[in-house]
Amino acid sequence: MKKVIVSKFGGTSMGDAQCMLRSAAVSLQQNSTLVVVSATSGTTNKLIELGQLARSAQNEKAQKLFLEITEKHSQIGKALEISDERKAQLEGLFEELASINKGIYFLKDNSPRALDALVSMGERMSSVLFSQALENTLKTHNSKAKVVWYDVRSVMKTDDQFGKARPLTDEINRLGKIVFAEILSSNAIGVTQGYIGSTPDGQATTLGRGGSDFSAAILAEAVDAAVLEIWTDVAGIATTDPRIVAEAKLIDELSFKEASELATFGAKVLHPATLLPAIKRNIPVFVGSSFEPEKKGTWIKKEVESHPLIRAMAIRKKQVLVTLSTPEMLQTHGFLFQVFKIFNELKISIDAITTSEISVSMTLDDSTLLNKKLIEQLSEIAEVHIEESLSLVSLIGNNINHTPGIAKKIFDAIPEINVRMICLGASKHNFCFLVSEAQAEETLKRLHKVFI
Ligand code: ASP
Ligand code: MG
């Protein structure tokens, strides 16, 4: 049986013709079976802006931006000496983009549904260009392997939560084996889009910003991949954000559990949902740089050789602390049930939580407060107090909840920083606490020095 390798390349790896050729050389060297690509860098943002301009009838600006987007893709095509067939495909996409944009203008509709149709064009355009780059690269290596372009919407079926659609995994797993049959049984290489999908009745959806990693992982599950590779512009996952702590080091390997905590609690390298399919099917994930493919990169696996107490740390900014208090919680039961019911109905997730006898505090992303219903409904069952501009600092490693002295070591390093809330105990792999946003980076710097 063929060793199936799914390789994902992010926006910067698709930046221009040269980046695409470099990425194509990486996929050839890695023997990729299916390559999943993001839109060219900056394009998704531009498409969103285009939708806003069309909606607000700023036609001149919209036209200018439209030309900027299509021109960029035409130029890459030219540099890659694009075939007539692919050129026609690309121009068809430009026309579709113009039509969707007109639709937004005339209908005054930039609902998430219309926007998904619009932004889906980014990945659809880049994947056509990347197919050309791959074909060119195969030719220079005298390879006769065929490149097969796939519209991922025939596989990536999702629900209709436009802008943040959820994949329908069973259906995707069923379709993946059928749609990708050719590349799974020959030496042909597939190219397809990350980030986008479609509802069962064919409307374009997206999985949320940065969703291409997640797409690649879902597809890796669907084709029973042996390896999932995430190629980006940094040579792996670092012990913390190197923009904050210059001494941050790259990590050779981390476990699925450590990586899940790290992705969820603020590390920007991987989309947090990426690891779910990989964990489910035990697919090792590699993270590396398409710009420096010779570097070691980071492996994320079920079993790893070392188990350091603290492997990495991260901050998750823009947190709010919502505290609910009510005397009715005293000596009774069911209060938390009511609280969680509200969060469940509004589909809002809680990151960290602590409780006392008559109050419960939870950290949330500050954007969740935009949903006015949340505070309204919580106020019906308790007094609500909100603190803003906080950051969640987390330390990720092993056996954290069974190691004496760790809390002392942490808090000794930051004697004058006010810690607003602490979460320890639920996980062996995570210790997190809240500090003010203004002090978060300083906290991280000091802890990195002490622990790493
Ligand atoms: N192009 C999409 C974005 O910029 C998805 C991705 O790159 O992962 O969010
Ligand atoms: Mg991206």
Short mmCIF file of C-alpha atoms and ligand atoms in Angstrom, two decimals:
data_model
loop_
_atom_site.label_atom_id
_atom_site.label_comp_id
_atom_site.label_asym_id
_atom_site.label_seq_id
_atom_site.Cartn_x
_atom_site.Cartn_y
_atom_site.Cartn_z
CA MET A 1 0.00 0.00 0.00
CA LYS A 2 1.12 3.52 -0.77
CA LYS A 3 2.40 5.73 2.04
CA VAL A 4 0.02 8.65 1.78
CA ILE A 5 1.44 12.06 2.63
CA VAL A 6 -0.68 15.19 2.92
CA SER A 7 1.30 18.43 2.73
CA LYS A 8 -0.17 21.84 3.44
CA PHE A 9 1.44 25.10 2.33
CA GLY A 10 0.34 28.37 3.93
CA GLY A 11 -0.14 31.79 2.35
CA THR A 12 3.47 32.94 2.58
CA SER A 13 4.60 29.68 0.94
CA MET A 14 2.26 30.69 -1.92
CA GLY A 15 3.43 34.34 -1.89
CA ASP A 16 4.65 34.57 -5.50
CA ALA A 17 5.89 32.38 -8.36
CA GLN A 18 9.22 31.80 -6.68
CA CYS A 19 7.62 30.80 -3.37
CA MET A 20 5.30 28.45 -5.23
CA LEU A 21 8.21 26.80 -7.05
CA ARG A 22 10.10 26.45 -3.79
CA SER A 23 7.04 24.84 -2.19
CA ALA A 24 6.59 22.59 -5.22
CA ALA A 25 10.19 21.41 -4.86
CA VAL A 26 9.47 20.62 -1.20
CA SER A 27 6.41 18.55 -2.06
CA LEU A 28 8.37 16.66 -4.68
CA GLN A 29 11.15 15.93 -2.26
CA GLN A 30 8.68 14.86 0.40
CA ASN A 31 6.81 12.65 -2.01
CA SER A 32 3.49 14.35 -1.23
CA THR A 33 0.35 12.56 -2.31
CA LEU A 34 -2.02 15.46 -1.77
CA VAL A 35 -1.01 19.10 -1.47
CA VAL A 36 -3.42 21.46 0.30
CA VAL A 37 -2.82 25.16 -0.27
CA SER A 38 -3.86 28.49 1.25
CA ALA A 39 -4.66 31.59 -0.74
CA THR A 40 -1.63 33.66 -1.77
CA SER A 41 -0.50 35.77 1.19
CA GLY A 42 -2.74 38.74 1.90
CA THR A 43 -5.43 37.67 -0.57
CA THR A 44 -8.04 36.50 1.94
CA ASN A 45 -7.86 39.89 3.69
CA LYS A 46 -8.17 41.68 0.36
CA LEU A 47 -11.17 39.61 -0.63
CA ILE A 48 -12.91 40.45 2.64
CA GLU A 49 -12.19 44.11 2.04
CA LEU A 50 -13.50 43.79 -1.51
CA GLY A 51 -16.78 42.45 -0.15
CA GLN A 52 -17.06 45.39 2.23
CA LEU A 53 -16.41 47.88 -0.55
CA ALA A 54 -19.00 46.28 -2.80
CA ARG A 55 -21.55 46.22 0.00
CA SER A 56 -21.04 49.92 0.69
CA ALA A 57 -21.16 50.73 -3.04
CA GLN A 58 -17.63 52.16 -3.15
CA ASN A 59 -17.35 51.01 -6.71
CA GLU A 60 -14.21 52.77 -7.75
CA LYS A 61 -12.22 51.47 -4.82
CA ALA A 62 -13.72 48.02 -5.31
CA GLN A 63 -12.73 47.99 -8.96
CA LYS A 64 -9.19 49.01 -8.08
CA LEU A 65 -8.88 46.29 -5.48
CA PHE A 66 -10.41 43.72 -7.82
CA LEU A 67 -7.75 44.54 -10.40
CA GLU A 68 -5.02 44.38 -7.80
CA ILE A 69 -6.10 40.88 -6.80
CA THR A 70 -6.54 39.51 -10.32
CA GLU A 71 -3.37 41.22 -11.55
CA LYS A 72 -1.31 39.58 -8.83
CA HIS A 73 -2.58 36.15 -9.85
CA SER A 74 -2.13 36.85 -13.57
CA GLN A 75 1.46 37.89 -12.91
CA ILE A 76 2.23 34.69 -11.05
CA GLY A 77 0.63 32.78 -13.92
CA LYS A 78 2.80 34.59 -16.41
CA ALA A 79 5.97 33.95 -14.42
CA LEU A 80 5.06 30.24 -14.33
CA GLU A 81 4.35 30.18 -18.07
CA ILE A 82 0.89 28.93 -17.36
CA SER A 83 -0.70 26.53 -19.85
CA ASP A 84 -3.66 27.70 -21.96
CA GLU A 85 -5.96 25.35 -20.16
CA ARG A 86 -5.01 26.62 -16.70
CA LYS A 87 -5.08 30.20 -17.91
CA ALA A 88 -8.66 29.70 -19.05
CA GLN A 89 -9.48 28.15 -15.67
CA LEU A 90 -7.94 31.12 -13.85
CA GLU A 91 -9.79 33.63 -16.01
CA GLY A 92 -13.01 31.76 -15.35
CA LEU A 93 -12.34 32.29 -11.66
CA PHE A 94 -11.73 36.02 -12.20
CA GLU A 95 -15.12 36.22 -13.91
CA GLU A 96 -16.77 34.36 -11.08
CA LEU A 97 -15.14 36.71 -8.60
CA ALA A 98 -16.47 39.72 -10.52
CA SER A 99 -19.96 38.22 -10.60
CA ILE A 100 -20.07 37.42 -6.89
CA ASN A 101 -18.90 40.92 -6.18
CA LYS A 102 -21.61 42.37 -8.36
CA GLY A 103 -24.10 40.19 -6.53
CA ILE A 104 -22.95 41.63 -3.19
CA TYR A 105 -23.30 45.16 -4.61
CA PHE A 106 -26.74 44.72 -6.13
CA LEU A 107 -28.23 42.67 -3.31
CA LYS A 108 -26.45 44.75 -0.65
CA ASP A 109 -25.64 41.44 0.89
CA ASN A 110 -22.33 40.78 2.55
CA SER A 111 -23.73 38.16 4.87
CA PRO A 112 -21.29 35.46 5.98
CA ARG A 113 -22.82 33.30 3.27
CA ALA A 114 -22.04 35.76 0.46
CA LEU A 115 -18.62 36.45 1.96
CA ASP A 116 -17.71 32.74 2.00
CA ALA A 117 -18.47 32.47 -1.72
CA LEU A 118 -16.27 35.51 -2.27
CA VAL A 119 -13.28 34.50 -0.15
CA SER A 120 -13.35 30.93 -1.46
CA MET A 121 -11.90 32.41 -4.64
CA GLY A 122 -8.54 32.98 -2.91
CA GLU A 123 -7.73 29.29 -2.45
CA ARG A 124 -9.33 28.37 -5.76
CA MET A 125 -7.04 30.77 -7.62
CA SER A 126 -3.85 29.89 -5.74
CA SER A 127 -4.41 26.15 -6.22
CA VAL A 128 -4.60 26.52 -10.00
CA LEU A 129 -1.32 28.42 -9.98
CA PHE A 130 0.33 25.96 -7.64
CA SER A 131 -0.66 23.07 -9.91
CA GLN A 132 1.30 24.83 -12.65
CA ALA A 133 4.30 25.35 -10.36
CA LEU A 134 4.24 21.69 -9.44
CA GLU A 135 4.02 20.59 -13.04
CA ASN A 136 6.99 22.80 -13.97
CA THR A 137 9.00 21.37 -11.10
CA LEU A 138 8.16 17.79 -12.05
CA LYS A 139 9.32 18.53 -15.58
CA THR A 140 12.66 19.90 -14.48
CA HIS A 141 13.14 16.71 -12.47
CA ASN A 142 12.26 14.61 -15.50
CA SER A 143 9.34 13.13 -13.63
CA LYS A 144 6.37 11.89 -15.62
CA ALA A 145 4.04 12.07 -12.61
CA LYS A 146 0.74 13.77 -13.34
CA VAL A 147 -0.70 16.69 -11.38
CA VAL A 148 -4.41 16.43 -10.60
CA TRP A 149 -6.27 19.56 -9.47
CA TYR A 150 -9.28 18.97 -7.23
CA ASP A 151 -12.07 21.29 -6.19
CA VAL A 152 -12.13 20.46 -2.50
CA ARG A 153 -15.80 21.37 -2.28
CA SER A 154 -16.62 17.98 -3.74
CA VAL A 155 -15.13 16.38 -0.60
CA MET A 156 -15.07 18.95 2.21
CA LYS A 157 -18.76 18.83 3.14
CA THR A 158 -19.71 21.09 6.04
CA ASP A 159 -22.72 22.41 7.89
CA ASP A 160 -24.05 25.86 7.02
CA GLN A 161 -22.39 27.95 9.74
CA PHE A 162 -20.92 30.27 7.14
CA GLY A 163 -17.60 31.79 8.15
CA LYS A 164 -16.95 29.02 10.67
CA ALA A 165 -18.44 25.92 9.17
CA ARG A 166 -18.02 22.53 10.80
CA PRO A 167 -16.84 19.62 8.69
CA LEU A 168 -19.19 16.63 8.29
CA THR A 169 -16.50 14.08 8.99
CA ASP A 170 -18.29 10.85 8.10
CA GLU A 171 -19.29 12.20 4.73
CA ILE A 172 -15.81 13.60 4.09
CA ASN A 173 -14.20 10.28 4.98
CA ARG A 174 -16.53 8.48 2.60
CA LEU A 175 -16.07 10.95 -0.26
CA GLY A 176 -12.29 11.32 0.20
CA LYS A 177 -11.58 7.73 -0.78
CA ILE A 178 -13.76 8.05 -3.89
CA VAL A 179 -12.73 11.51 -5.09
CA PHE A 180 -9.00 11.04 -4.48
CA ALA A 181 -8.91 7.43 -5.78
CA GLU A 182 -6.54 8.28 -8.62
CA ILE A 183 -3.79 9.84 -6.52
CA LEU A 184 -4.19 7.16 -3.84
CA SER A 185 -3.44 4.39 -6.30
CA SER A 186 -0.88 5.93 -8.68
CA ASN A 187 2.10 8.27 -8.55
CA ALA A 188 -0.06 11.25 -9.55
CA ILE A 189 0.04 14.21 -7.13
CA GLY A 190 -3.16 15.96 -6.09
CA VAL A 191 -3.50 19.69 -5.44
CA THR A 192 -6.46 21.14 -3.63
CA GLN A 193 -7.67 24.03 -1.48
CA GLY A 194 -7.52 24.52 2.26
CA TYR A 195 -9.98 26.64 4.24
CA ILE A 196 -13.01 26.18 1.98
CA GLY A 197 -15.78 23.63 1.76
CA SER A 198 -19.41 23.39 0.79
CA THR A 199 -22.74 22.52 2.32
CA PRO A 200 -24.30 19.27 1.11
CA ASP A 201 -26.45 21.36 -1.27
CA GLY A 202 -23.38 23.02 -2.76
CA GLN A 203 -23.05 26.47 -1.15
CA ALA A 204 -19.47 27.56 -0.53
CA THR A 205 -18.38 27.69 3.13
CA THR A 206 -15.16 28.41 5.00
CA LEU A 207 -13.77 26.81 8.15
CA GLY A 208 -12.73 30.08 9.82
CA ARG A 209 -9.60 32.20 9.41
CA GLY A 210 -6.38 30.25 9.27
CA GLY A 211 -8.46 27.15 8.58
CA SER A 212 -6.21 25.56 5.96
CA ASP A 213 -4.25 23.61 8.57
CA PHE A 214 -7.52 22.18 9.80
CA SER A 215 -8.57 21.33 6.22
CA ALA A 216 -5.33 19.48 5.64
CA ALA A 217 -5.81 17.48 8.83
CA ILE A 218 -9.39 16.56 7.93
CA LEU A 219 -8.26 15.44 4.49
CA ALA A 220 -5.35 13.51 6.03
CA GLU A 221 -7.90 11.60 8.07
CA ALA A 222 -10.09 11.02 5.00
CA VAL A 223 -7.26 9.49 2.95
CA ASP A 224 -5.70 7.57 5.88
CA ALA A 225 -2.49 9.55 5.60
CA ALA A 226 0.71 8.27 7.19
CA VAL A 227 1.98 11.82 7.74
CA LEU A 228 0.53 15.32 7.77
CA GLU A 229 2.99 18.07 6.93
CA ILE A 230 2.32 21.74 7.67
CA TRP A 231 4.73 23.93 5.72
CA THR A 232 4.83 27.54 6.83
CA ASP A 233 7.35 30.37 7.12
CA VAL A 234 8.89 29.36 10.46
CA ALA A 235 11.05 26.28 10.88
CA GLY A 236 8.84 24.63 13.49
CA ILE A 237 7.12 25.36 16.78
CA ALA A 238 9.10 27.45 19.24
CA THR A 239 9.21 27.31 23.03
CA THR A 240 7.37 30.61 22.91
CA ASP A 241 6.67 33.47 20.53
CA PRO A 242 10.14 34.62 19.35
CA ARG A 243 8.75 38.11 18.71
CA ILE A 244 8.27 38.43 22.46
CA VAL A 245 11.15 36.35 23.78
CA ALA A 246 14.22 36.53 21.56
CA GLU A 247 15.76 33.46 23.25
CA ALA A 248 12.89 31.21 22.21
CA LYS A 249 14.13 27.92 20.76
CA LEU A 250 12.63 25.54 18.24
CA ILE A 251 11.19 22.34 19.67
CA ASP A 252 12.16 19.02 18.03
CA GLU A 253 9.14 17.09 19.13
CA LEU A 254 6.07 17.45 21.27
CA SER A 255 3.22 15.17 22.14
CA PHE A 256 -0.31 15.54 20.82
CA LYS A 257 -1.45 16.60 24.28
CA GLU A 258 1.20 19.28 24.69
CA ALA A 259 0.61 20.55 21.16
CA SER A 260 -3.17 20.75 21.66
CA GLU A 261 -2.72 22.85 24.79
CA LEU A 262 -0.16 25.04 23.05
CA ALA A 263 -2.30 25.63 19.96
CA THR A 264 -5.38 26.37 22.02
CA PHE A 265 -3.62 28.60 24.51
CA GLY A 266 -2.08 31.00 22.07
CA ALA A 267 0.74 29.63 19.92
CA LYS A 268 0.05 30.98 16.45
CA VAL A 269 1.76 28.28 14.39
CA LEU A 270 -1.11 25.80 14.15
CA HIS A 271 -4.85 26.29 13.88
CA PRO A 272 -6.09 24.82 17.20
CA ALA A 273 -8.49 22.31 15.62
CA THR A 274 -5.78 20.81 13.38
CA LEU A 275 -4.75 18.20 15.87
CA LEU A 276 -8.18 16.66 16.40
CA PRO A 277 -8.20 14.51 13.25
CA ALA A 278 -4.49 13.73 13.68
CA ILE A 279 -5.03 12.52 17.24
CA LYS A 280 -8.10 10.51 16.27
CA ARG A 281 -6.18 8.58 13.60
CA ASN A 282 -2.75 8.82 15.22
CA ILE A 283 -1.23 10.66 12.26
CA PRO A 284 2.14 12.28 13.08
CA VAL A 285 2.23 15.97 12.19
CA PHE A 286 5.33 17.75 10.95
CA VAL A 287 5.70 21.54 11.04
CA GLY A 288 8.47 23.09 8.99
CA SER A 289 9.44 26.04 6.81
CA SER A 290 9.10 25.87 3.04
CA PHE A 291 11.78 28.58 2.95
CA GLU A 292 14.29 26.46 4.87
CA PRO A 293 13.15 22.88 4.31
CA GLU A 294 16.56 21.52 5.35
CA LYS A 295 15.96 22.62 8.95
CA LYS A 296 14.76 20.00 11.39
CA GLY A 297 11.25 21.29 12.01
CA THR A 298 8.94 20.03 14.77
CA TRP A 299 7.25 16.66 15.01
CA ILE A 300 3.98 16.29 16.89
CA LYS A 301 3.31 12.67 17.78
CA LYS A 302 1.53 10.43 20.21
CA GLU A 303 4.72 9.13 21.80
CA VAL A 304 7.73 11.37 22.29
CA GLU A 305 11.12 10.61 23.78
CA SER A 306 11.51 13.42 26.29
CA HIS A 307 8.94 14.64 28.81
CA PRO A 308 10.24 17.91 30.23
CA LEU A 309 8.30 19.56 33.03
CA ILE A 310 7.91 22.73 30.95
CA ARG A 311 8.29 22.41 27.21
CA ALA A 312 6.77 25.66 26.00
CA MET A 313 4.72 28.67 27.02
CA ALA A 314 2.25 30.97 25.37
CA ILE A 315 0.00 33.93 25.93
CA ARG A 316 -3.54 34.22 24.79
CA LYS A 317 -4.43 37.87 24.59
CA LYS A 318 -7.77 39.67 24.55
CA GLN A 319 -9.28 37.72 27.38
CA VAL A 320 -12.08 38.84 29.65
CA LEU A 321 -12.88 37.47 33.05
CA VAL A 322 -16.58 37.07 33.67
CA THR A 323 -17.51 36.50 37.29
CA LEU A 324 -20.99 35.38 38.28
CA SER A 325 -22.07 35.61 41.89
CA THR A 326 -25.31 34.67 43.49
CA PRO A 327 -26.22 33.69 47.02
CA GLU A 328 -28.45 31.09 45.45
CA MET A 329 -25.37 29.03 44.74
CA LEU A 330 -24.89 28.51 48.47
CA GLN A 331 -25.56 24.94 49.55
CA THR A 332 -27.41 24.03 46.41
CA HIS A 333 -26.86 22.28 43.12
CA GLY A 334 -27.58 22.89 39.46
CA PHE A 335 -26.26 26.45 39.24
CA LEU A 336 -23.30 25.57 37.02
CA PHE A 337 -25.67 23.55 34.91
CA GLN A 338 -27.72 26.68 34.23
CA VAL A 339 -24.58 28.66 33.44
CA PHE A 340 -23.19 26.09 31.03
CA LYS A 341 -26.58 25.72 29.38
CA ILE A 342 -26.45 29.38 28.38
CA PHE A 343 -22.94 29.01 26.97
CA ASN A 344 -23.97 25.89 25.15
CA GLU A 345 -27.01 27.49 23.55
CA LEU A 346 -24.98 30.50 22.42
CA LYS A 347 -22.14 28.22 21.22
CA ILE A 348 -19.56 30.15 23.24
CA SER A 349 -16.62 28.29 24.68
CA ILE A 350 -15.02 28.92 28.05
CA ASP A 351 -11.24 28.70 28.32
CA ALA A 352 -10.47 28.52 32.02
CA ILE A 353 -12.71 28.43 35.05
CA THR A 354 -12.57 28.64 38.85
CA THR A 355 -15.35 28.52 41.42
CA SER A 356 -15.99 29.37 45.03
CA GLU A 357 -19.08 28.69 47.07
CA ILE A 358 -21.13 31.57 45.70
CA SER A 359 -19.29 32.62 42.59
CA VAL A 360 -17.75 31.30 39.45
CA SER A 361 -15.19 33.03 37.22
CA MET A 362 -14.57 32.17 33.61
CA THR A 363 -12.18 33.47 30.99
CA LEU A 364 -13.52 34.09 27.50
CA ASP A 365 -12.23 35.65 24.32
CA ASP A 366 -13.24 39.30 24.45
CA SER A 367 -15.03 39.00 21.11
CA THR A 368 -17.66 36.80 22.77
CA LEU A 369 -18.96 39.88 24.58
CA LEU A 370 -20.16 41.18 21.23
CA ASN A 371 -22.97 38.69 21.65
CA LYS A 372 -25.26 40.81 23.81
CA LYS A 373 -27.44 37.82 24.63
CA LEU A 374 -24.66 36.32 26.74
CA ILE A 375 -24.59 39.03 29.38
CA GLU A 376 -28.35 39.46 29.23
CA GLN A 377 -28.99 35.81 29.91
CA LEU A 378 -26.26 35.46 32.54
CA SER A 379 -27.68 38.51 34.35
CA GLU A 380 -30.97 36.68 34.71
CA ILE A 381 -29.37 34.06 36.92
CA ALA A 382 -26.60 35.94 38.73
CA GLU A 383 -24.82 39.21 39.28
CA VAL A 384 -22.32 39.62 36.45
CA HIS A 385 -18.96 41.34 36.80
CA ILE A 386 -16.65 41.80 33.82
CA GLU A 387 -12.92 42.56 33.78
CA GLU A 388 -11.29 43.32 30.47
CA SER A 389 -7.80 43.65 28.92
CA LEU A 390 -6.42 40.43 30.37
CA SER A 391 -4.09 37.78 29.01
CA LEU A 392 -3.92 34.12 29.81
CA VAL A 393 -0.34 32.95 30.34
CA SER A 394 0.13 29.21 30.07
CA LEU A 395 2.99 26.88 30.71
CA ILE A 396 2.83 23.61 28.84
CA GLY A 397 4.71 20.46 29.70
CA ASN A 398 4.40 17.21 31.62
CA ASN A 399 3.34 16.07 35.05
CA ILE A 400 2.72 19.69 36.01
CA ASN A 401 -0.03 18.87 38.49
CA HIS A 402 2.13 16.36 40.37
CA THR A 403 5.31 18.38 40.69
CA PRO A 404 5.91 20.00 44.07
CA GLY A 405 7.26 23.52 44.10
CA ILE A 406 6.29 24.51 40.60
CA ALA A 407 3.83 27.20 41.67
CA LYS A 408 6.44 28.70 43.97
CA LYS A 409 8.98 28.79 41.18
CA ILE A 410 6.51 30.50 38.86
CA PHE A 411 5.29 33.13 41.27
CA ASP A 412 8.74 33.82 42.70
CA ALA A 413 9.70 34.95 39.22
CA ILE A 414 6.94 37.55 39.07
CA PRO A 415 6.60 38.90 42.63
CA GLU A 416 5.08 42.25 41.72
CA ILE A 417 2.73 41.08 38.99
CA ASN A 418 -0.87 40.74 40.03
CA VAL A 419 -2.23 37.31 39.15
CA ARG A 420 -5.95 37.54 38.66
CA MET A 421 -6.83 33.87 38.41
CA ILE A 422 -5.00 30.54 38.43
CA CYS A 423 -5.94 27.28 36.80
CA LEU A 424 -4.03 24.21 37.85
CA GLY A 425 -5.02 20.64 38.37
CA ALA A 426 -7.25 19.72 35.47
CA SER A 427 -4.38 18.89 33.18
CA LYS A 428 -0.98 17.30 33.65
CA HIS A 429 0.11 19.39 30.72
CA ASN A 430 -0.98 22.92 31.47
CA PHE A 431 -0.68 25.52 34.17
CA CYS A 432 -2.32 28.80 33.29
CA PHE A 433 -3.09 32.08 34.96
CA LEU A 434 -4.47 35.48 34.10
CA VAL A 435 -2.57 38.74 34.25
CA SER A 436 -3.24 42.17 32.83
CA GLU A 437 -2.50 42.48 29.14
CA ALA A 438 0.10 45.15 29.88
CA GLN A 439 2.12 42.75 32.04
CA ALA A 440 1.72 39.58 30.00
CA GLU A 441 4.83 39.86 27.86
CA GLU A 442 7.04 40.69 30.81
CA THR A 443 5.62 37.65 32.60
CA LEU A 444 6.43 35.44 29.66
CA LYS A 445 9.99 36.75 29.38
CA ARG A 446 10.73 36.04 33.03
CA LEU A 447 9.19 32.58 33.04
CA HIS A 448 11.02 31.62 29.87
CA LYS A 449 14.27 32.56 31.55
CA VAL A 450 13.46 30.48 34.63
CA PHE A 451 12.08 27.38 32.94
CA ILE A 452 13.61 27.10 29.46
N1 ASP B 1 -6.54 31.85 3.52
C1 ASP B 1 -7.20 31.66 4.76
C2 ASP B 1 -6.84 32.77 5.73
O1 ASP B 1 -6.02 33.63 5.42
C3 ASP B 1 -6.96 30.32 5.35
C4 ASP B 1 -5.52 29.99 5.69
O2 ASP B 1 -4.60 30.60 5.18
O3 ASP B 1 -5.33 29.07 6.48
O4 ASP B 1 -7.38 32.80 6.80
MG MG B 2 -2.80 31.63 6.33
#
